[in-house]
Tab-separated table of C-alpha atoms and ligand atoms in Angstrom:
chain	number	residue	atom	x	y	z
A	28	UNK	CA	25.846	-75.423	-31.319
A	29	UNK	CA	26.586	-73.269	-28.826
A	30	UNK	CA	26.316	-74.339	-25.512
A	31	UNK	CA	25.866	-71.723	-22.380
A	32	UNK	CA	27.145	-73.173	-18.554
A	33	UNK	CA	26.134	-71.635	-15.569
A	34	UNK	CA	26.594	-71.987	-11.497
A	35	UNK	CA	24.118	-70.232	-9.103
A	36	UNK	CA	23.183	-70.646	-5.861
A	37	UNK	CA	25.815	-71.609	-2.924
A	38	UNK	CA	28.762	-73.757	-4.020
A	39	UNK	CA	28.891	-77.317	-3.538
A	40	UNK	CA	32.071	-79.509	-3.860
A	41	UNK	CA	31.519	-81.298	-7.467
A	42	UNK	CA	30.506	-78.217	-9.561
A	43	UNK	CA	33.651	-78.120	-10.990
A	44	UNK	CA	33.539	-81.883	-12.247
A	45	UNK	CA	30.229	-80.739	-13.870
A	46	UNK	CA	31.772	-78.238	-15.937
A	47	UNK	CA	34.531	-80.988	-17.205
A	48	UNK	CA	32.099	-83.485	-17.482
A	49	UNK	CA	29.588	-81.052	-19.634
A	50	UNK	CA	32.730	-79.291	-21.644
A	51	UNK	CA	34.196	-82.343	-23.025
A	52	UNK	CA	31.047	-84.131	-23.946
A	53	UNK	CA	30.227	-81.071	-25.535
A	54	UNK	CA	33.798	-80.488	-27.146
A	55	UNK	CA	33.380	-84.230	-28.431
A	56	UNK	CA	30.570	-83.184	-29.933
A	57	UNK	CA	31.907	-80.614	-31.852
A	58	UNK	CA	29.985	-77.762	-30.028
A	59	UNK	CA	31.604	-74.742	-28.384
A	60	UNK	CA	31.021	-74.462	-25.126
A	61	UNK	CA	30.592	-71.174	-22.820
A	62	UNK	CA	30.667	-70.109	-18.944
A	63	UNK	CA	28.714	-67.664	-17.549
A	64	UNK	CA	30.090	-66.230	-14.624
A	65	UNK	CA	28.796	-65.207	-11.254
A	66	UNK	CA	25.584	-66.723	-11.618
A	67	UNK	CA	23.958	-64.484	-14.217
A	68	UNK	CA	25.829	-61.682	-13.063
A	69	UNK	CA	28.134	-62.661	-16.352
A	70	UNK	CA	25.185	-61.524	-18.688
A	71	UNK	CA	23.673	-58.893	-17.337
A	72	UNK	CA	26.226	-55.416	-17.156
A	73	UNK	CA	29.358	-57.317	-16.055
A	74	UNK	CA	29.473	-59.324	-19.918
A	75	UNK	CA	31.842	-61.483	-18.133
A	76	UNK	CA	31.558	-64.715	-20.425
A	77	UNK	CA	34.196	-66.920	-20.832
A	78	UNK	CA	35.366	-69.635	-23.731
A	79	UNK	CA	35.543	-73.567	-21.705
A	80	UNK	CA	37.529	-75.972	-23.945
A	81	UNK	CA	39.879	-78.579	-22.924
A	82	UNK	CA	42.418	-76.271	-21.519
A	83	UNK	CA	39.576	-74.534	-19.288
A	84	UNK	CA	38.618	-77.614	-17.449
A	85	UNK	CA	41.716	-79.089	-17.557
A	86	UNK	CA	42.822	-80.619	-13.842
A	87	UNK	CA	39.382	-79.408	-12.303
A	88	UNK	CA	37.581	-82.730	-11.192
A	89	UNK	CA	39.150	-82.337	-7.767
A	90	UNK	CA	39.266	-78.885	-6.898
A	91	UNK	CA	36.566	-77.421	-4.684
A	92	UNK	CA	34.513	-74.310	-5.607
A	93	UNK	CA	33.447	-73.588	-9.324
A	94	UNK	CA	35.681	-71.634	-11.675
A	95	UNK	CA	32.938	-69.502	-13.176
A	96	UNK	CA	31.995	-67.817	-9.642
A	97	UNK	CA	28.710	-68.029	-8.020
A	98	UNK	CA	26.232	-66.069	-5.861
A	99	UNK	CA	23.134	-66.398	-4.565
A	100	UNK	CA	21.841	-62.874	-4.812
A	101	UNK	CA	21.238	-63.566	-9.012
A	102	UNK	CA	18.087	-64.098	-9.430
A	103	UNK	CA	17.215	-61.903	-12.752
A	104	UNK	CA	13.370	-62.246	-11.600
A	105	UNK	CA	14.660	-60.270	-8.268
A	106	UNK	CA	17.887	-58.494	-9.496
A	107	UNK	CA	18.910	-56.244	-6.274
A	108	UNK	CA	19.732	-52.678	-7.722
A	109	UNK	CA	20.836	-50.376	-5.045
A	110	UNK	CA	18.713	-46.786	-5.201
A	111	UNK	CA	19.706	-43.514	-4.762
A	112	UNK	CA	18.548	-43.183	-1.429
A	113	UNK	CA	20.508	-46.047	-0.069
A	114	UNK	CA	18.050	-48.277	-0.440
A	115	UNK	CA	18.053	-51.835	-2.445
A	116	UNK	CA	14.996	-52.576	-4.230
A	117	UNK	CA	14.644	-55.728	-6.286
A	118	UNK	CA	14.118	-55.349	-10.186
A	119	UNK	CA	12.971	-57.923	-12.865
A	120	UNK	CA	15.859	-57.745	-15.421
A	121	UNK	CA	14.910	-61.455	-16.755
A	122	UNK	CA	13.577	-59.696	-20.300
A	123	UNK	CA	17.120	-58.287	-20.587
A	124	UNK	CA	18.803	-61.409	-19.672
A	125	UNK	CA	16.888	-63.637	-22.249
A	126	UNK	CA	17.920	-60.780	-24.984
A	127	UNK	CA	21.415	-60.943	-23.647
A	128	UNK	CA	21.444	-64.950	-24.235
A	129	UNK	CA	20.280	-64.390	-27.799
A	130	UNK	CA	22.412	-61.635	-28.231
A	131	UNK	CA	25.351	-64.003	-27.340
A	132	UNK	CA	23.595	-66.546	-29.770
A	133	UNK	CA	23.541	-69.540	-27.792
A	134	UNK	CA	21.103	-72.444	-28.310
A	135	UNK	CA	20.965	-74.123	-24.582
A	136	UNK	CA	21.626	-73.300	-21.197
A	137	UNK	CA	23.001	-75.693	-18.659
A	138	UNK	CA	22.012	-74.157	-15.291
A	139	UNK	CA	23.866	-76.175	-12.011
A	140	UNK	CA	22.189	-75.061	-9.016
A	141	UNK	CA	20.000	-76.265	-6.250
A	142	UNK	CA	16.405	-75.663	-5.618
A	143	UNK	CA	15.973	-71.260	-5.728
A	144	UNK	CA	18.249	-71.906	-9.066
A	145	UNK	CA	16.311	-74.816	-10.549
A	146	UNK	CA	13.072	-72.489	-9.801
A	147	UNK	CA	14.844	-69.871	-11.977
A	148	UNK	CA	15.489	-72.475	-14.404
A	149	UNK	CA	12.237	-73.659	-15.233
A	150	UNK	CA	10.988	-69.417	-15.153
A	151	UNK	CA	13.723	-69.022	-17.942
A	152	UNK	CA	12.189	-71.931	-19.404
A	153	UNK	CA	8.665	-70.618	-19.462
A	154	UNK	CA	10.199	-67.527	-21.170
A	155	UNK	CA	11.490	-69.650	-24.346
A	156	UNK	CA	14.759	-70.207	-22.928
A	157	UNK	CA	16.269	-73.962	-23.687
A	158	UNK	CA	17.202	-74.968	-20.368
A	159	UNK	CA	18.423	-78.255	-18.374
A	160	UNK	CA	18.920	-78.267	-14.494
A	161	UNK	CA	21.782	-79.884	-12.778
A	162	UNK	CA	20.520	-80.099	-9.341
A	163	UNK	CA	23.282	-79.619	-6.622
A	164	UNK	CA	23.207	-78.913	-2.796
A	165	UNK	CA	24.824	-80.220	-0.331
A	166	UNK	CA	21.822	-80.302	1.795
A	167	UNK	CA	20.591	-83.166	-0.589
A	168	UNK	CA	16.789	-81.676	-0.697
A	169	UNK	CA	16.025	-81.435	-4.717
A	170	UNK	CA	13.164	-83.765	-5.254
A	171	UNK	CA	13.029	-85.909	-8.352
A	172	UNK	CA	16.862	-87.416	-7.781
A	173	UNK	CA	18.199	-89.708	-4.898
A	174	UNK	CA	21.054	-87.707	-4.276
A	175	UNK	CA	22.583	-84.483	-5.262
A	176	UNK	CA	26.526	-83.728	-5.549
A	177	UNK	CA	28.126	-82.545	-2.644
A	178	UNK	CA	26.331	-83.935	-0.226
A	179	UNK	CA	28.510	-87.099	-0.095
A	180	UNK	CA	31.252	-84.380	0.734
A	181	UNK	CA	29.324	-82.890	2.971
A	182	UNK	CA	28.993	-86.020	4.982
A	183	UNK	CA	32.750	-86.883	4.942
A	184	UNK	CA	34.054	-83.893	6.431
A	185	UNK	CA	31.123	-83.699	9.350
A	186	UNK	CA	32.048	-87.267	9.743
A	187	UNK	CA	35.515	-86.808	9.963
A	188	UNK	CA	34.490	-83.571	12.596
A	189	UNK	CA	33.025	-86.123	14.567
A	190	UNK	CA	35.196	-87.991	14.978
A	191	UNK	CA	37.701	-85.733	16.331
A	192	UNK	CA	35.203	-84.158	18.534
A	193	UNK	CA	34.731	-87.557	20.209
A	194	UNK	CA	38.388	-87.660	21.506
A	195	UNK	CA	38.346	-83.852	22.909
A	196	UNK	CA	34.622	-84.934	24.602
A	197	UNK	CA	35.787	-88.066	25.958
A	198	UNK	CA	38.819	-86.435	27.511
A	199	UNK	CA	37.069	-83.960	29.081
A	200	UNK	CA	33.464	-85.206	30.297
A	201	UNK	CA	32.093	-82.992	28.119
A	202	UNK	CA	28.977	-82.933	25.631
A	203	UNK	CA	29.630	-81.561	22.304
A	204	UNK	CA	26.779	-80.454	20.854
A	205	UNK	CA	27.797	-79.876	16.854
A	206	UNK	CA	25.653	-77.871	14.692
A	207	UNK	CA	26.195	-79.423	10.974
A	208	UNK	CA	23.875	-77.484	7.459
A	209	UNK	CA	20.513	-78.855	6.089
A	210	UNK	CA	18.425	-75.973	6.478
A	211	UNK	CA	14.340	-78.056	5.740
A	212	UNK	CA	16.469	-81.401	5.759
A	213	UNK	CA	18.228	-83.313	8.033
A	214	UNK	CA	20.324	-85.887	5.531
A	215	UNK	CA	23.794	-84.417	6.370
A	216	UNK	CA	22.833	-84.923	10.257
A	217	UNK	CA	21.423	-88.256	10.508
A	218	UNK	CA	23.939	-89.477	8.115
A	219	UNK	CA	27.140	-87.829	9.325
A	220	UNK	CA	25.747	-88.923	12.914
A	221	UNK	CA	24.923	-92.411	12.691
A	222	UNK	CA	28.568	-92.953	10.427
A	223	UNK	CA	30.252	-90.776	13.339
A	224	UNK	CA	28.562	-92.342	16.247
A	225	UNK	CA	26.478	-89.737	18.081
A	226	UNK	CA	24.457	-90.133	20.745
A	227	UNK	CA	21.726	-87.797	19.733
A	228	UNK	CA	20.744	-86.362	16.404
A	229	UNK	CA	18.167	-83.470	15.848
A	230	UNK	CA	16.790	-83.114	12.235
A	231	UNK	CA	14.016	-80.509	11.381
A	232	UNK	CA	11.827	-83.625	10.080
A	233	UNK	CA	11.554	-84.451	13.635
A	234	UNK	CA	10.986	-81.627	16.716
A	235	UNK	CA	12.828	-82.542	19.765
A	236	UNK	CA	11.981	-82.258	22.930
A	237	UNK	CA	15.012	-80.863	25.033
A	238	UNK	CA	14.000	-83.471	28.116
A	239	UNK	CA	14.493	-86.301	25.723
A	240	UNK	CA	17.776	-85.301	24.770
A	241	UNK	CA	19.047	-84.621	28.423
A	242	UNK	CA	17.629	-87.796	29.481
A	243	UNK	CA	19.821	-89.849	26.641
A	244	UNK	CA	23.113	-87.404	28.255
A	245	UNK	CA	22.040	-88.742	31.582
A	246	UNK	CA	21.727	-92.297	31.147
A	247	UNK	CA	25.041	-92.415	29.419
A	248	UNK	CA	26.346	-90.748	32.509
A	249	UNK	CA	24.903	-93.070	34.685
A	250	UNK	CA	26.472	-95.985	32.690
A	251	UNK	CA	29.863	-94.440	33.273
A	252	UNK	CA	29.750	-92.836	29.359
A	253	UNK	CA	30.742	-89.317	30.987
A	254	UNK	CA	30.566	-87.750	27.449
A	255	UNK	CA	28.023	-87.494	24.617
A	256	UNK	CA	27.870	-86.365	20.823
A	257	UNK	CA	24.805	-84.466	19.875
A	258	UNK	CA	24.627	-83.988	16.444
A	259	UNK	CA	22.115	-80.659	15.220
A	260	UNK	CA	20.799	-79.745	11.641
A	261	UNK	CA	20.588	-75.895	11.195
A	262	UNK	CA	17.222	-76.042	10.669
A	263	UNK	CA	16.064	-78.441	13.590
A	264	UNK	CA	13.497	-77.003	16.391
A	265	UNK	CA	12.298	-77.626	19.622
A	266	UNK	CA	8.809	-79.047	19.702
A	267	UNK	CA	6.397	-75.727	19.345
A	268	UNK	CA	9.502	-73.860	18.231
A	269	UNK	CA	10.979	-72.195	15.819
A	270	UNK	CA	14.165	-72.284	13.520
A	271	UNK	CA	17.259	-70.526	15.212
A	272	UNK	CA	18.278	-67.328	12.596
A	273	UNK	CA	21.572	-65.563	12.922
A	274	UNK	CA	20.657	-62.268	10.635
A	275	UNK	CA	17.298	-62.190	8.414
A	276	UNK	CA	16.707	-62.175	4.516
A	277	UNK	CA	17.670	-59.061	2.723
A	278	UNK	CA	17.088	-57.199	-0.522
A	279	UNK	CA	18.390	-59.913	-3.363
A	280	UNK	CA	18.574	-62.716	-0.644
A	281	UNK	CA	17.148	-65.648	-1.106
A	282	UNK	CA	16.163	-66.729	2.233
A	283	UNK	CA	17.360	-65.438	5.542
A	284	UNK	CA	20.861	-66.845	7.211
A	285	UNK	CA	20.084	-70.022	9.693
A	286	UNK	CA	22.344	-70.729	12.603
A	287	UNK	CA	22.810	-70.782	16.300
A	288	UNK	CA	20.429	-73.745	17.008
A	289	UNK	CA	23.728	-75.364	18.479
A	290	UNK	CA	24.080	-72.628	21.231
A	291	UNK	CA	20.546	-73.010	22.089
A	292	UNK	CA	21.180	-76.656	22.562
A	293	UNK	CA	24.345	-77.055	24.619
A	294	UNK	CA	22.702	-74.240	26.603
A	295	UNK	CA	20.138	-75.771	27.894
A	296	UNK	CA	21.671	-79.247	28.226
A	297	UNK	CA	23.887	-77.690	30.567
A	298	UNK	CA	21.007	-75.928	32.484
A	299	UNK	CA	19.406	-79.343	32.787
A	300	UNK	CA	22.155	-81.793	33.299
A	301	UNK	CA	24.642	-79.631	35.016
A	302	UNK	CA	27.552	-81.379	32.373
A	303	UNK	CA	29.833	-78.968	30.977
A	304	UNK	CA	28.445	-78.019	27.345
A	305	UNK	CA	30.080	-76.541	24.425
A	306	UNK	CA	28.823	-76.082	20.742
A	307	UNK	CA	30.610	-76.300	17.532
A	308	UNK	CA	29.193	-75.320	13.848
A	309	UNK	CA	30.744	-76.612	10.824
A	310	UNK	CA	29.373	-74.410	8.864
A	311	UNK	CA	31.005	-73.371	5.291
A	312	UNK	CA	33.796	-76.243	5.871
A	313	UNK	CA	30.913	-78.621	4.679
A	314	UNK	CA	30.705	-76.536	1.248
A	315	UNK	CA	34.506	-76.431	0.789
A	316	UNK	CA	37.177	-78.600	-0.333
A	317	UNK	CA	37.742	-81.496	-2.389
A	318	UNK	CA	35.050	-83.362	-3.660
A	319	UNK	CA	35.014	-87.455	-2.631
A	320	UNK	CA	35.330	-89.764	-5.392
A	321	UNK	CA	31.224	-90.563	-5.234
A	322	UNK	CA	30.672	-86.941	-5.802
A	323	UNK	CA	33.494	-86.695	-8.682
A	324	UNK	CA	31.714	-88.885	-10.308
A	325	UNK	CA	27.937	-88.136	-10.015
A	326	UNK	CA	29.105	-84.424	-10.828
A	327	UNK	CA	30.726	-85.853	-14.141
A	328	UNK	CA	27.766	-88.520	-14.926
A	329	UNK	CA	25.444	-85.113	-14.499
A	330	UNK	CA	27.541	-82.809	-16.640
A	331	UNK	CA	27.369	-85.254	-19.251
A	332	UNK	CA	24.096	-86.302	-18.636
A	333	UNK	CA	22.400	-82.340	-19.430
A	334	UNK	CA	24.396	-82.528	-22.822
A	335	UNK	CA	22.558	-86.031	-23.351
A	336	UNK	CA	19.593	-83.586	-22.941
A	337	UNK	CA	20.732	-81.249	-24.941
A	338	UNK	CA	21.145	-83.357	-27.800
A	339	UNK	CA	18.261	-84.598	-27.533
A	340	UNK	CA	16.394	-81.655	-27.681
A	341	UNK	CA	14.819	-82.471	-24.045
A	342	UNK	CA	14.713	-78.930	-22.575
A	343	UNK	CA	12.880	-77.859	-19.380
A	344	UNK	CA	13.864	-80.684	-17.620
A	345	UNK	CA	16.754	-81.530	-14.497
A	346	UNK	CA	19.483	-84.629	-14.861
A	347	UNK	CA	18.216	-87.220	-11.345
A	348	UNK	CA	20.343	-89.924	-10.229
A	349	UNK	CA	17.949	-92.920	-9.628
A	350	UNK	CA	20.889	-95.461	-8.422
A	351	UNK	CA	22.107	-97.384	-11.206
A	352	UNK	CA	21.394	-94.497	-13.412
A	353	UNK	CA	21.645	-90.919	-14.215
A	354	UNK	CA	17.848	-90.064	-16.173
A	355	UNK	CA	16.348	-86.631	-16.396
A	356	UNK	CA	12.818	-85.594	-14.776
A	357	UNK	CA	10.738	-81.952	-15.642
A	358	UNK	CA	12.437	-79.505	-13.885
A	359	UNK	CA	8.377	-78.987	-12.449
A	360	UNK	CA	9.072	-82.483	-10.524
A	361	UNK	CA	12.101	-81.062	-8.522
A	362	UNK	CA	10.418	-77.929	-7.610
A	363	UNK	CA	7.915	-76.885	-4.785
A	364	UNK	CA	8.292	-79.145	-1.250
A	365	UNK	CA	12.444	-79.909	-0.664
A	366	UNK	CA	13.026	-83.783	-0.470
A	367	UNK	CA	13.123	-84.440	3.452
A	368	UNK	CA	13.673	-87.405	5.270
A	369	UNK	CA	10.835	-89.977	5.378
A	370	UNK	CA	10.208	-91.015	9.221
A	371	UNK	CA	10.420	-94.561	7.656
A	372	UNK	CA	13.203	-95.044	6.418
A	373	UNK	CA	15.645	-97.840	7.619
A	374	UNK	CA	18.354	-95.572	8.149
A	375	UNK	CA	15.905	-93.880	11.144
A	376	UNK	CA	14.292	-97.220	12.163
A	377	UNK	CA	18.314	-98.380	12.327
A	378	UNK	CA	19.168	-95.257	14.773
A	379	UNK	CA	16.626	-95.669	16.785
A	380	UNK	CA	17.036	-99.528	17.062
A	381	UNK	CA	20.939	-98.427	17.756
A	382	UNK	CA	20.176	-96.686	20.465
A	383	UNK	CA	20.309	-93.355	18.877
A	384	UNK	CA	18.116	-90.761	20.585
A	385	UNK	CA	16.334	-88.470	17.684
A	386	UNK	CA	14.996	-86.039	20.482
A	387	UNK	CA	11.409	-87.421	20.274
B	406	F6P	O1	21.411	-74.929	0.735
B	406	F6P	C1	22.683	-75.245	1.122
B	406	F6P	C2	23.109	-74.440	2.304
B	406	F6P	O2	24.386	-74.884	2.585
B	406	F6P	C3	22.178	-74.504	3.521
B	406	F6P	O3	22.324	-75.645	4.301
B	406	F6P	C4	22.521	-73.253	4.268
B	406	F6P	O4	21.483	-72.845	5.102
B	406	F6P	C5	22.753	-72.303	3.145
B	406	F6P	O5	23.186	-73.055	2.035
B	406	F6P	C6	23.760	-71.239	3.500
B	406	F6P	O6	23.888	-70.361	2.440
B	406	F6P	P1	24.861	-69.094	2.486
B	406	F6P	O7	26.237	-69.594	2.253
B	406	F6P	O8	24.400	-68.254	1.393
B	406	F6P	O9	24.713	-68.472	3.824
């Protein structure tokens, strides 16, 4: 058996315990296992795949990034091929990829990736290709699995952000408005929030309304709480607005580049409330760095999880976490609408019966 690994997509901290955890279980299986790298870059022109045994994925668990590169400009379906005039046009070289798997002779693919990957997945899939998904993002938005790897990460360090933020706000009388990812989602927000104690939190699942927020600023004031902590998701709007976009999609881009809602937001809070406002965005430190022990784990449990699958013949589908358990659903399940956060759940009803203004 030869087994084919590969990470697409933006990184997320735990791909790396996926590899170990999908290498060894293969390796005790007596399979070979493979990495492609660069997405799919690795099989189409740049040949670039690599042998993983043992002494490949040795001392990985707790490193950051993925060894076998990523991008998410690798879609084979939209391959961007730069033309002579300068231009980029996107090309369908999946045909040449699925030859170049066979060519390689591998039986399965293990694709680790989060939702524009897993769609690529389950194309590959219709195309004959054995495939299992290992869904990761940070933003924790795959359906068909409670949580993804690295979005406990995520969390901790926009926690741990908050938490020094508070000091420098309190000092100064300020508001800090900090602008954390979760681009249709607002897990990392609410969560990272409500653990670091904001005042406000803004998540695309719920439009704010800017008076709302600047009246929660305001009472605080008047209660002798000179400073707040507003806490902003990427992709959270204004009520009748529209998502803040710092540059838009290009040829081979996936989707265009959010960011800047956090501007928007201190701006006006200052305009309104005449408190001195300054934004922060976390940005790519939420992707980066060392995985936490939850994540370690889950990315492990997952990597062994798709060779499970793979053993099993059980193709076309995506390793979930359904707490106590790691299963599997069709890779379908995960697809279409990303996994937001219901308006019901106690961890809302708990921030708003905390006090916890959520801009409505
Ligand atoms: O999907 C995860 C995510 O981190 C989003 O929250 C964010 O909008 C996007 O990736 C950023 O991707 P890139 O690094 O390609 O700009």
């Amino acid at each position: 058996m030869r087994l084919a690994l590969s990470t697409g997509g933006g990184d997320a901290p735990g791909l790396n315990a996926v590899i170990r955890g999908a290498v060894l279980s293969a390796v005790h299986r007596g399979w070979a296992a493979y990495g492609i790298q660069r997405g799919f870059g690795g099989l189409l022109g740049g040949d670039k795949v690599v042998s993983l045994g043992p002494d490949e994925v040795r001392g990985i668990t707790h490193l950051g990034g993925t060894i076998l590169g990523t991008t998410n400009r690798s879609s084979p379906f939209k391959w961007p091929v730069p033309q002579p005039d300068g231009s980029v046009k996107d090309v369908d070289r999946s045909d040449e990829l699925v030859d170049a798997f066979r060519a390689h002779g591998f039986d399965a693919l293990i694709m680790i990736g989060g939702d524009g990957s897993l769609r690529i997945a389950q194309q590959l899939y219709e195309k004959g290709l054995p495939v299992v998904g290992v869904p990761k993002t940070i933003d924790n938005d795959v359906r068909g699995t409670v949580t993804t790897f690295g979005f406990d990460t995520a969390v901790s360090t926009a926690t741990d952000a908050l938490d020094k933020v508070h000091s420098t706000a309190e000092s100064h009388d300020r508001v800090m408005v900090v602008e954390v990812m979760g681009r249709y989602a607002g897990w990392i927000a609410l969560n990272s929030g409500l653990a670091g104690s904001a005042d406000v939190i803004l998540i695309p699942e719920i439009p704010f309304d800017i008076e709302s927020v600047c009246r929660k600023v305001r009472e605080r004031d008047a209660r002798g709480r000179r400073f707040s902590i507003v806490v902003v998701a990427e992709g959270a709007m204004p009520i009748g607005g529209k998502v803040v976009t710092r540059a838009p999609a290009g040829p081979g881009d996936r989707m265009e580049r959010l960011g800047g809602i956090a501007e928007r937001v201190a701006a006006a809070i200052e305009e309104r409330t005449g408190k001195e406002t300054r934004a922060l965005t976390l940005g790519h430190l939420q992707r980066g760095g060392r995985p936490t022990t939850f994540d370690r784990l889950l990315a492990l449990r997952f990597g062994a999880a798709a060779v499970r699958c793979v053993a099993d013949g059980n193709f076309g589908v995506m390793v979930s976490h359904v707490p106590p358990s790691t299963g599997f659903v069709p890779l379908k399940e995960a697809l279409g609408k990303p996994k937001l956060v219901p308006l019901d759940l106690d961890t809302v009803l708990m921030a708003r019966e905390i006090g916890v203004c959520l801009g409505d």
